[in-house]
Amino acid sequence: MTQSFDAIVVGAGQAGPSLAGRLTAAGMKVAIIERKLFGGTCVNTGCMPTKTRVASAYAAHLARRGADYGVSITSPIAVDMKRVRARADTVSTNARTNVETWLHGMDGLTVIEGHARFEGPDTIRVGDELLKAPRIFLNVGGRANVPDMPGVDTVSYLTNTSILQLDTLPRHLVVVGGSYIGLEFAQMYRRFGAQVTVVEKGPRLIAREDEDVSEATRDILIAEGITVRTNATCIGFKPHADGVAVDVDCTSGEPVVVGSHVLLAVGRRPNTDDLGLDKAGVAVDARGMIVVDDFLATNVPGIWALGDCNGRGAFTHTAYNDYEIVAANLLDGTSRRVSDRLLGYALYIDPPLGRVGMTETEARKTGRKLLVSKRPMTRVGRAIEKDETKGFMKIVADADTRQILGAAILGTGGDEAIHGILDVMNAGAAYPTLQWAVPIHPTISELIPTILGDLKPVV
Ligand SMILES: Cc1cc2nc3c(=O)[nH]c(=O)nc-3n(C[C@H](O)[C@H](O)[C@H](O)COP(=O)(O)OP(=O)(O)OC[C@H]3O[C@@H](n4cnc5c(N)ncnc54)[C@H](O)[C@@H]3O)c2cc1C
């Protein structure tokens, strides 16, 4: 049987449901297709279950540090991993149920559960059903990448999805991949009480960041007892009586690390390989990302791609912003572009890293005359009062235009405080605008005008 719609949305992640809401509100007859869990990665296996666990890990960490604050905890700190998991499951389940209930109650929307595959540029198959529409929106997201590393198929390993099923503490968790997802799991499991080793093939952690950010992040992790093995050039796996032997073959240190569990956190790949894109003629790049223009349209008229599957963002807020761009352009007569988006993001270790715009390294490469200012968190009153003084704040500005080009706040409250800078950059205001602001005391944000006052030319 073939059903016709005005629009079809494939995937109920971060962009699809809201887009369905706008399209149906505009009077369109819409179908949304979801093959697995409503809410997609963020709700079920990404942001929500991880940040809920990060909060549990922080509670354990703070409890261990009770004496630093004059709080005496008499019995030893114990982490109930079943309770940790149950708490995270509840948060995810509630969010998923909310999305599902919202979609099922949406006037004009048909919710279809199953795997969608193109049969042609305007036709999608789900099981025995054929659906046709002149507009098709792909919001299919991505999944953990498992590269073909030597021996990987001879051992059992965890991904960001399967690790969420654990409700016991690994004796020794080896995290392969020293980037955002890997580091969050590494610190959280250390705080839960596991021995943790991070294995990274590159010379430093979070390699996209400035070297000083990478170094400070490494120091934070090492101070908590995490072993960090960078330059692990020949990562390979072998079964071992105690779990899994991971060859790290680093330039120094033990060549093999034996873990009871291994987490592979080595990137994500888009869910585009099983979508029948060839039948619709939709172009993908070498990584399998759907190629889109500045308005998120694919090469096939009437097909758009939003969120992680288009390679233009890898965050919940970028996926949601994709929805905003597409909806505004289609329904509000605007011409919003992805290239207008100013990227901000956070790494949720503790203390978190809040980031916006260019790194200092990127700014230097532009050849502009730069101003830079940096302040350690040991000189931030709020951090001192909280006894959380690890990290630093750094701002990079253009010396001629006086526009802020980028900033990093690696420190307590950094994920929130960065928004003061992000907002001023979005407003297109020059940095002196912020210097006359009167921020609240005591906050992390109150140091931003001070840091701006200390901007110095880069030599
Ligand atoms: C461990 C982890 C932590 C993260 N933490 C953060 C964070 O703190 N902040 C942040 O901003 N981002 C975070 N992210 C990234 C964030 O989760 C993603 O960027 C976001 O979920 C992308 O949304 P999306 O809508 O593009 O895709 P998804 O949320 O992945 O949704 C895609 C949906 O499409 C469905 N689908 C796929 N193929 C088909 C098909 N053929 N037929 C039907 N349905 C299909 C999938 O089942 C899925 O439900 C994290 C990711 C991970 C893995």
Short mmCIF file of C-alpha atoms and ligand atoms in Angstrom, two decimals:
data_model
loop_
_atom_site.label_atom_id
_atom_site.label_comp_id
_atom_site.label_asym_id
_atom_site.label_seq_id
_atom_site.Cartn_x
_atom_site.Cartn_y
_atom_site.Cartn_z
CA MET A 1 0.00 0.00 0.00
CA THR A 2 1.30 3.51 -0.82
CA GLN A 3 0.46 6.46 1.40
CA SER A 4 1.05 10.06 0.34
CA PHE A 5 2.16 12.87 2.60
CA ASP A 6 3.22 16.48 2.24
CA ALA A 7 6.43 15.69 4.11
CA ILE A 8 8.28 12.71 5.55
CA VAL A 9 10.77 12.99 8.42
CA VAL A 10 13.16 10.06 8.88
CA GLY A 11 14.49 9.81 12.44
CA ALA A 12 13.07 11.15 15.69
CA GLY A 13 16.31 12.58 17.11
CA GLN A 14 16.97 16.21 17.92
CA ALA A 15 15.73 17.85 14.72
CA GLY A 16 12.96 15.59 13.41
CA PRO A 17 10.28 15.90 16.10
CA SER A 18 10.44 19.70 16.27
CA LEU A 19 10.39 19.93 12.49
CA ALA A 20 7.34 17.66 12.40
CA GLY A 21 5.75 20.04 14.90
CA ARG A 22 6.34 23.09 12.70
CA LEU A 23 5.28 21.36 9.47
CA THR A 24 2.04 20.02 10.92
CA ALA A 25 1.28 23.38 12.53
CA ALA A 26 1.60 24.85 9.03
CA GLY A 27 -1.17 22.48 7.90
CA MET A 28 0.93 19.76 6.28
CA LYS A 29 0.18 16.06 6.44
CA VAL A 30 3.43 14.60 7.80
CA ALA A 31 4.88 11.14 8.58
CA ILE A 32 7.77 10.61 11.00
CA ILE A 33 9.61 7.30 10.95
CA GLU A 34 11.73 6.02 13.86
CA ARG A 35 13.44 2.65 13.84
CA LYS A 36 14.50 2.45 17.45
CA LEU A 37 14.20 4.84 20.37
CA PHE A 38 12.34 8.15 20.21
CA GLY A 39 14.62 11.03 21.12
CA GLY A 40 17.61 9.44 19.37
CA THR A 41 21.18 9.47 20.63
CA CYS A 42 21.11 12.44 23.00
CA VAL A 43 18.15 11.23 24.99
CA ASN A 44 18.91 7.51 25.03
CA THR A 45 22.63 6.89 24.67
CA GLY A 46 24.32 10.31 24.55
CA CYS A 47 24.01 13.55 26.48
CA MET A 48 21.32 12.62 28.99
CA PRO A 49 22.53 9.24 30.31
CA THR A 50 26.14 10.48 30.38
CA LYS A 51 25.52 13.79 32.10
CA THR A 52 23.30 12.03 34.65
CA ARG A 53 26.21 9.69 35.40
CA VAL A 54 28.66 12.61 35.46
CA ALA A 55 26.45 14.08 38.21
CA SER A 56 26.60 10.82 40.19
CA ALA A 57 30.37 10.72 39.76
CA TYR A 58 30.64 14.33 40.96
CA ALA A 59 28.61 13.45 44.06
CA ALA A 60 31.04 10.60 44.83
CA HIS A 61 34.02 12.87 44.25
CA LEU A 62 32.65 15.61 46.49
CA ALA A 63 31.75 13.10 49.19
CA ARG A 64 35.35 11.84 49.20
CA ARG A 65 36.51 15.45 49.52
CA GLY A 66 34.09 16.17 52.36
CA ALA A 67 36.87 16.80 54.87
CA ASP A 68 38.26 19.61 52.66
CA TYR A 69 35.05 21.50 53.36
CA GLY A 70 34.82 20.62 57.04
CA VAL A 71 32.21 17.97 56.43
CA SER A 72 32.92 14.67 58.10
CA ILE A 73 31.61 11.51 56.50
CA THR A 74 32.26 8.64 58.83
CA SER A 75 31.56 5.56 56.73
CA PRO A 76 33.57 4.83 53.56
CA ILE A 77 32.16 6.25 50.33
CA ALA A 78 30.41 3.50 48.38
CA VAL A 79 28.93 3.84 44.92
CA ASP A 80 25.86 1.74 44.15
CA MET A 81 26.26 1.17 40.43
CA LYS A 82 22.76 -0.30 40.12
CA ARG A 83 21.33 2.90 41.58
CA VAL A 84 23.55 5.03 39.35
CA ARG A 85 22.25 3.21 36.30
CA ALA A 86 18.63 3.27 37.48
CA ARG A 87 18.80 7.03 38.00
CA ALA A 88 20.16 7.59 34.48
CA ASP A 89 17.63 5.17 32.98
CA THR A 90 14.80 7.11 34.62
CA VAL A 91 16.04 10.42 33.20
CA SER A 92 16.31 8.96 29.68
CA THR A 93 13.03 7.05 29.87
CA ASN A 94 11.12 10.14 30.98
CA ALA A 95 12.57 12.23 28.16
CA ARG A 96 11.92 9.49 25.58
CA THR A 97 8.35 9.03 26.75
CA ASN A 98 7.76 12.77 26.54
CA VAL A 99 8.94 12.87 22.90
CA GLU A 100 6.88 9.81 22.02
CA THR A 101 3.74 11.10 23.71
CA TRP A 102 4.15 14.50 22.07
CA LEU A 103 4.50 12.96 18.60
CA HIS A 104 1.57 10.58 19.04
CA GLY A 105 -0.64 13.47 20.09
CA MET A 106 0.41 15.77 17.23
CA ASP A 107 -2.45 16.66 14.86
CA GLY A 108 -1.60 15.87 11.24
CA LEU A 109 1.29 13.54 12.12
CA THR A 110 1.49 9.81 11.39
CA VAL A 111 4.09 8.07 13.55
CA ILE A 112 5.60 4.98 11.96
CA GLU A 113 7.98 2.64 13.77
CA GLY A 114 10.43 0.80 11.55
CA HIS A 115 13.48 1.12 9.38
CA ALA A 116 13.14 3.62 6.51
CA ARG A 117 14.87 3.07 3.18
CA PHE A 118 14.59 5.02 -0.06
CA GLU A 119 12.95 3.37 -3.07
CA GLY A 120 13.25 6.53 -5.16
CA PRO A 121 13.76 10.27 -4.64
CA ASP A 122 10.24 10.79 -3.29
CA THR A 123 9.48 7.29 -2.03
CA ILE A 124 10.42 5.55 1.20
CA ARG A 125 9.78 1.97 2.23
CA VAL A 126 9.12 0.89 5.80
CA GLY A 127 8.50 -2.85 5.85
CA ASP A 128 5.61 -3.49 3.49
CA GLU A 129 4.52 0.16 3.42
CA LEU A 130 5.49 2.68 0.77
CA LEU A 131 5.36 6.36 1.64
CA LYS A 132 5.57 9.20 -0.86
CA ALA A 133 6.16 12.90 -0.32
CA PRO A 134 7.55 15.88 -2.23
CA ARG A 135 9.65 16.83 0.82
CA ILE A 136 11.82 14.37 2.74
CA PHE A 137 13.90 15.36 5.79
CA LEU A 138 16.66 13.03 6.95
CA ASN A 139 17.53 13.18 10.64
CA VAL A 140 19.12 9.75 10.95
CA GLY A 141 22.04 10.63 13.26
CA GLY A 142 25.01 8.37 13.84
CA ARG A 143 26.43 5.55 15.90
CA ALA A 144 29.73 4.56 17.48
CA ASN A 145 32.49 3.89 15.01
CA VAL A 146 34.32 0.59 15.49
CA PRO A 147 37.40 0.81 13.28
CA ASP A 148 39.11 -2.28 12.05
CA MET A 149 41.90 -2.24 14.64
CA PRO A 150 44.05 -5.38 14.95
CA GLY A 151 42.32 -8.03 17.09
CA VAL A 152 39.21 -5.96 17.78
CA ASP A 153 36.97 -8.83 16.66
CA THR A 154 38.71 -11.29 19.01
CA VAL A 155 37.73 -9.50 22.23
CA SER A 156 34.58 -8.13 23.76
CA TYR A 157 34.47 -4.38 23.93
CA LEU A 158 32.03 -1.68 25.00
CA THR A 159 30.78 1.32 23.06
CA ASN A 160 29.05 4.43 24.38
CA THR A 161 25.79 2.49 23.99
CA SER A 162 26.65 -0.88 25.55
CA ILE A 163 28.53 0.65 28.50
CA LEU A 164 25.20 2.10 29.63
CA GLN A 165 24.01 -1.47 30.36
CA LEU A 166 26.76 -1.95 32.97
CA ASP A 167 25.54 -1.89 36.51
CA THR A 168 28.70 -3.23 38.10
CA LEU A 169 32.06 -1.54 38.46
CA PRO A 170 34.79 -2.63 36.04
CA ARG A 171 38.03 -3.47 37.84
CA HIS A 172 40.06 -1.70 35.19
CA LEU A 173 38.44 0.22 32.34
CA VAL A 174 40.67 0.91 29.36
CA VAL A 175 39.23 3.78 27.33
CA VAL A 176 40.50 3.81 23.76
CA GLY A 177 40.16 7.37 22.46
CA GLY A 178 41.21 10.52 24.29
CA SER A 179 38.53 12.81 22.98
CA TYR A 180 35.25 14.19 24.33
CA ILE A 181 33.20 11.00 24.81
CA GLY A 182 36.14 8.92 26.04
CA LEU A 183 37.29 11.44 28.64
CA GLU A 184 33.83 11.86 30.14
CA PHE A 185 33.54 8.10 30.66
CA ALA A 186 37.14 7.89 31.91
CA GLN A 187 36.69 10.42 34.69
CA MET A 188 33.24 9.19 35.68
CA TYR A 189 34.41 5.58 36.06
CA ARG A 190 37.48 6.66 38.01
CA ARG A 191 35.20 8.52 40.37
CA PHE A 192 32.94 5.47 40.65
CA GLY A 193 36.05 3.63 41.87
CA ALA A 194 37.50 1.81 38.83
CA GLN A 195 41.11 1.82 37.75
CA VAL A 196 41.11 3.72 34.43
CA THR A 197 43.60 4.01 31.57
CA VAL A 198 43.04 6.30 28.61
CA VAL A 199 44.81 5.22 25.43
CA GLU A 200 45.15 7.83 22.69
CA LYS A 201 47.04 7.34 19.47
CA GLY A 202 47.81 11.02 19.00
CA PRO A 203 50.39 12.97 20.96
CA ARG A 204 47.81 14.70 23.16
CA LEU A 205 44.24 14.50 24.44
CA ILE A 206 41.39 16.47 22.78
CA ALA A 207 43.71 17.31 19.90
CA ARG A 208 41.36 19.89 18.37
CA GLU A 209 41.87 22.17 21.35
CA ASP A 210 44.88 24.38 22.10
CA GLU A 211 47.87 22.63 23.62
CA ASP A 212 47.44 24.41 26.95
CA VAL A 213 43.84 23.15 27.15
CA SER A 214 44.96 19.59 26.34
CA GLU A 215 47.74 19.76 28.93
CA ALA A 216 45.51 21.12 31.68
CA THR A 217 42.89 18.46 30.89
CA ARG A 218 45.53 15.75 31.14
CA ASP A 219 46.70 17.16 34.49
CA ILE A 220 43.15 17.15 35.83
CA LEU A 221 42.69 13.48 34.88
CA ILE A 222 46.10 12.37 36.12
CA ALA A 223 45.54 14.11 39.46
CA GLU A 224 42.54 11.83 39.97
CA GLY A 225 44.62 8.71 39.38
CA ILE A 226 43.77 8.10 35.70
CA THR A 227 46.64 6.76 33.60
CA VAL A 228 46.96 8.56 30.27
CA ARG A 229 48.89 6.84 27.44
CA THR A 230 49.31 9.12 24.45
CA ASN A 231 51.30 8.32 21.28
CA ALA A 232 49.80 4.84 21.37
CA THR A 233 50.69 4.27 17.78
CA CYS A 234 49.85 0.58 17.40
CA ILE A 235 46.64 -0.04 19.27
CA GLY A 236 45.62 -3.72 19.11
CA PHE A 237 43.64 -6.19 21.22
CA LYS A 238 44.09 -9.76 22.49
CA PRO A 239 41.99 -11.86 24.84
CA HIS A 240 43.63 -12.17 28.28
CA ALA A 241 42.81 -14.26 31.36
CA ASP A 242 42.00 -11.01 33.21
CA GLY A 243 39.98 -9.43 30.41
CA VAL A 244 41.51 -7.77 27.39
CA ALA A 245 45.15 -7.00 26.63
CA VAL A 246 45.46 -3.71 24.76
CA ASP A 247 48.74 -3.14 22.90
CA VAL A 248 49.66 0.48 23.25
CA ASP A 249 53.25 0.21 22.06
CA CYS A 250 53.97 3.72 23.21
CA THR A 251 57.34 5.33 23.02
CA SER A 252 57.63 4.89 26.78
CA GLY A 253 55.97 2.87 29.53
CA GLU A 254 54.52 -0.64 29.51
CA PRO A 255 53.72 -1.81 25.97
CA VAL A 256 50.52 -3.63 27.00
CA VAL A 257 47.70 -2.60 29.29
CA VAL A 258 45.39 -5.33 30.59
CA GLY A 259 41.88 -4.14 31.35
CA SER A 260 38.86 -6.00 32.63
CA HIS A 261 36.80 -3.89 30.20
CA VAL A 262 37.58 -1.87 27.10
CA LEU A 263 35.54 1.10 25.90
CA LEU A 264 35.99 2.11 22.28
CA ALA A 265 35.44 5.85 22.01
CA VAL A 266 37.06 6.48 18.66
CA GLY A 267 34.53 8.55 16.82
CA ARG A 268 31.08 8.28 15.30
CA ARG A 269 29.77 7.30 11.89
CA PRO A 270 26.55 8.41 10.23
CA ASN A 271 23.55 6.09 9.84
CA THR A 272 23.59 6.53 6.09
CA ASP A 273 24.85 3.14 4.92
CA ASP A 274 21.48 1.40 5.22
CA LEU A 275 19.18 4.18 4.01
CA GLY A 276 19.10 3.35 0.30
CA LEU A 277 20.50 6.79 -0.54
CA ASP A 278 21.74 5.49 -3.89
CA LYS A 279 18.13 4.76 -4.95
CA ALA A 280 17.32 8.43 -4.41
CA GLY A 281 20.61 9.68 -5.86
CA VAL A 282 21.58 11.51 -2.66
CA ALA A 283 25.31 12.25 -2.52
CA VAL A 284 27.48 11.39 0.48
CA ASP A 285 31.10 12.29 1.17
CA ALA A 286 34.01 9.94 1.91
CA ARG A 287 32.89 9.60 5.55
CA GLY A 288 29.33 8.72 4.53
CA MET A 289 28.01 12.13 5.58
CA ILE A 290 25.14 13.44 3.46
CA VAL A 291 26.40 16.39 1.44
CA VAL A 292 24.31 19.51 2.03
CA ASP A 293 24.48 23.13 1.00
CA ASP A 294 24.36 26.13 3.33
CA PHE A 295 20.57 25.69 3.65
CA LEU A 296 20.88 21.95 4.45
CA ALA A 297 19.44 20.87 1.10
CA THR A 298 20.99 17.77 -0.48
CA ASN A 299 21.85 17.48 -4.17
CA VAL A 300 18.36 16.03 -4.78
CA PRO A 301 15.60 18.67 -4.85
CA GLY A 302 13.07 18.05 -2.07
CA ILE A 303 15.48 16.17 0.23
CA TRP A 304 17.19 17.83 3.19
CA ALA A 305 19.56 16.38 5.82
CA LEU A 306 19.68 17.63 9.40
CA GLY A 307 21.81 16.84 12.45
CA ASP A 308 24.83 14.56 12.83
CA CYS A 309 24.25 12.81 9.48
CA ASN A 310 25.19 15.91 7.45
CA GLY A 311 28.64 16.35 8.99
CA ARG A 312 27.99 20.05 9.72
CA GLY A 313 27.71 19.55 13.47
CA ALA A 314 28.03 16.79 16.04
CA PHE A 315 25.97 18.17 18.87
CA THR A 316 22.41 18.27 20.06
CA HIS A 317 22.31 22.05 19.74
CA THR A 318 23.65 21.95 16.17
CA ALA A 319 21.04 19.33 15.21
CA TYR A 320 18.32 21.47 16.77
CA ASN A 321 19.69 24.56 15.05
CA ASP A 322 19.50 22.66 11.74
CA TYR A 323 15.78 22.24 12.41
CA GLU A 324 15.48 25.96 13.13
CA ILE A 325 17.26 26.85 9.88
CA VAL A 326 15.19 24.51 7.70
CA ALA A 327 11.88 25.45 9.34
CA ALA A 328 12.57 29.19 9.15
CA ASN A 329 13.59 29.01 5.50
CA LEU A 330 10.65 26.85 4.44
CA LEU A 331 7.93 28.36 6.55
CA ASP A 332 8.99 31.87 7.53
CA GLY A 333 10.50 33.05 4.27
CA THR A 334 13.96 33.65 5.75
CA SER A 335 17.27 32.57 4.28
CA ARG A 336 19.19 31.39 7.31
CA ARG A 337 22.48 29.64 6.65
CA VAL A 338 24.50 27.06 8.56
CA SER A 339 27.62 29.13 7.94
CA ASP A 340 26.10 31.88 10.11
CA ARG A 341 26.24 29.53 13.10
CA LEU A 342 28.80 30.36 15.75
CA LEU A 343 29.87 27.07 17.30
CA GLY A 344 30.00 26.62 21.03
CA TYR A 345 30.28 23.32 22.91
CA ALA A 346 31.39 21.79 26.17
CA LEU A 347 33.42 18.84 27.38
CA TYR A 348 31.76 17.52 30.51
CA ILE A 349 34.67 16.37 32.56
CA ASP A 350 34.83 18.09 35.93
CA PRO A 351 35.68 20.91 35.83
CA PRO A 352 34.06 21.27 32.42
CA LEU A 353 35.51 22.92 29.35
CA GLY A 354 33.25 25.54 27.77
CA ARG A 355 34.33 26.57 24.29
CA VAL A 356 33.25 29.04 21.65
CA GLY A 357 34.65 30.11 18.31
CA MET A 358 38.28 29.73 17.27
CA THR A 359 41.05 28.21 19.33
CA GLU A 360 44.13 30.38 19.75
CA THR A 361 45.93 28.11 17.27
CA GLU A 362 43.19 28.61 14.67
CA ALA A 363 43.18 32.36 15.27
CA ARG A 364 46.97 32.52 14.78
CA LYS A 365 46.61 30.70 11.47
CA THR A 366 44.32 33.44 10.14
CA GLY A 367 47.27 35.85 10.19
CA ARG A 368 45.29 38.54 12.04
CA LYS A 369 46.79 40.74 14.71
CA LEU A 370 45.65 39.10 17.92
CA LEU A 371 45.08 39.96 21.55
CA VAL A 372 45.08 37.14 24.13
CA SER A 373 44.32 37.05 27.81
CA LYS A 374 44.50 34.09 30.16
CA ARG A 375 43.78 33.69 33.85
CA PRO A 376 44.18 30.59 36.04
CA MET A 377 41.16 29.52 38.06
CA THR A 378 43.37 29.86 41.16
CA ARG A 379 42.77 33.61 40.69
CA VAL A 380 38.98 33.39 40.42
CA GLY A 381 37.22 34.09 43.72
CA ARG A 382 34.22 31.88 43.10
CA ALA A 383 36.48 28.93 42.26
CA ILE A 384 38.57 29.54 45.39
CA GLU A 385 35.45 29.65 47.57
CA LYS A 386 34.27 26.36 46.06
CA ASP A 387 37.81 24.91 46.36
CA GLU A 388 37.61 23.96 42.68
CA THR A 389 40.55 25.88 41.23
CA LYS A 390 41.72 23.62 38.42
CA GLY A 391 41.91 25.00 34.89
CA PHE A 392 41.98 28.45 33.34
CA MET A 393 40.04 30.97 31.25
CA LYS A 394 41.35 32.29 27.95
CA ILE A 395 39.98 34.79 25.45
CA VAL A 396 41.35 35.57 21.98
CA ALA A 397 40.35 38.79 20.20
CA ASP A 398 41.11 40.57 16.93
CA ALA A 399 43.35 43.55 17.70
CA ASP A 400 41.94 45.64 14.84
CA THR A 401 38.20 44.95 14.95
CA ARG A 402 38.14 44.30 18.72
CA GLN A 403 35.82 41.36 18.09
CA ILE A 404 36.24 38.29 20.27
CA LEU A 405 37.34 35.41 18.06
CA GLY A 406 37.14 32.59 20.56
CA ALA A 407 37.37 31.54 24.17
CA ALA A 408 37.93 28.55 26.41
CA ILE A 409 36.83 28.28 30.01
CA LEU A 410 38.22 25.11 31.54
CA GLY A 411 37.04 25.46 35.08
CA THR A 412 34.15 25.13 37.45
CA GLY A 413 31.03 26.57 35.82
CA GLY A 414 32.85 26.89 32.48
CA ASP A 415 29.97 25.33 30.53
CA GLU A 416 27.67 28.12 31.72
CA ALA A 417 30.05 31.08 31.95
CA ILE A 418 31.13 30.66 28.32
CA HIS A 419 27.67 31.84 27.26
CA GLY A 420 28.45 35.43 28.25
CA ILE A 421 31.13 35.41 25.58
CA LEU A 422 29.08 33.38 23.11
CA ASP A 423 26.22 35.86 23.38
CA VAL A 424 28.40 38.90 22.80
CA MET A 425 29.99 37.21 19.79
CA ASN A 426 26.54 36.36 18.44
CA ALA A 427 25.44 39.95 18.94
CA GLY A 428 28.43 41.05 16.85
CA ALA A 429 29.51 43.46 19.58
CA ALA A 430 33.16 44.37 20.13
CA TYR A 431 34.71 43.23 23.41
CA PRO A 432 34.69 46.63 25.17
CA THR A 433 30.89 46.23 25.36
CA LEU A 434 31.46 43.49 27.91
CA GLN A 435 34.00 45.47 29.89
CA TRP A 436 31.28 47.89 30.97
CA ALA A 437 28.94 45.16 32.10
CA VAL A 438 28.45 44.81 35.84
CA PRO A 439 28.48 41.07 36.49
CA ILE A 440 27.19 39.41 39.61
CA HIS A 441 29.62 38.67 42.42
CA PRO A 442 30.75 36.03 43.15
CA THR A 443 30.55 34.20 39.84
CA ILE A 444 32.94 32.77 37.31
CA SER A 445 31.44 35.13 34.72
CA GLU A 446 32.44 38.20 36.71
CA LEU A 447 36.06 37.64 35.69
CA ILE A 448 35.27 38.02 31.99
CA PRO A 449 35.51 41.85 32.00
CA THR A 450 38.73 41.56 34.03
CA ILE A 451 40.24 39.14 31.54
CA LEU A 452 39.25 41.44 28.68
CA GLY A 453 40.99 44.27 30.49
CA ASP A 454 44.18 42.16 30.46
CA LEU A 455 44.21 41.41 26.71
CA LYS A 456 47.76 41.65 25.42
CA PRO A 457 49.14 41.62 21.86
CA VAL A 458 50.40 38.25 20.67
CA VAL A 459 54.05 38.42 19.72
C1 LIG B 1 28.16 9.52 24.69
C2 LIG B 1 27.66 10.75 24.00
C3 LIG B 1 27.55 11.93 24.72
C4 LIG B 1 27.11 13.08 24.07
N1 LIG B 1 27.01 14.24 24.80
C5 LIG B 1 26.60 15.36 24.20
C6 LIG B 1 26.47 16.58 24.93
O1 LIG B 1 26.74 16.62 26.14
N2 LIG B 1 26.03 17.68 24.29
C7 LIG B 1 25.73 17.65 22.95
O2 LIG B 1 25.34 18.69 22.40
N3 LIG B 1 25.83 16.52 22.23
C8 LIG B 1 26.26 15.38 22.83
N4 LIG B 1 26.35 14.23 22.10
C9 LIG B 1 26.01 14.27 20.67
C10 LIG B 1 24.49 14.24 20.47
O3 LIG B 1 23.93 13.14 21.12
C11 LIG B 1 24.18 14.20 18.99
O4 LIG B 1 24.87 15.24 18.35
C12 LIG B 1 22.68 14.37 18.71
O5 LIG B 1 21.94 13.36 19.36
C13 LIG B 1 22.44 14.34 17.21
O6 LIG B 1 21.09 14.40 16.97
P1 LIG B 1 20.48 13.94 15.59
O7 LIG B 1 19.08 14.40 15.62
O8 LIG B 1 21.33 14.37 14.48
O9 LIG B 1 20.58 12.34 15.58
P2 LIG B 1 20.12 11.18 16.64
O10 LIG B 1 19.85 11.82 17.95
O11 LIG B 1 21.18 10.20 16.55
O12 LIG B 1 18.77 10.69 16.04
C14 LIG B 1 18.68 9.97 14.87
C15 LIG B 1 17.48 9.04 14.93
O13 LIG B 1 17.26 8.47 13.65
C16 LIG B 1 16.88 7.11 13.78
N5 LIG B 1 17.19 6.44 12.53
C17 LIG B 1 18.41 6.27 11.96
N6 LIG B 1 18.30 5.64 10.79
C18 LIG B 1 16.98 5.41 10.59
C19 LIG B 1 16.26 4.79 9.54
N7 LIG B 1 16.86 4.32 8.44
N8 LIG B 1 14.92 4.69 9.68
C20 LIG B 1 14.31 5.22 10.76
N9 LIG B 1 14.94 5.80 11.78
C21 LIG B 1 16.28 5.91 11.70
C22 LIG B 1 17.72 6.65 14.96
O14 LIG B 1 17.17 5.50 15.55
C23 LIG B 1 17.69 7.87 15.88
O15 LIG B 1 16.62 7.79 16.78
C24 LIG B 1 26.77 13.05 22.71
C25 LIG B 1 26.86 11.86 21.99
C26 LIG B 1 27.31 10.72 22.62
C27 LIG B 1 27.39 9.45 21.82
#
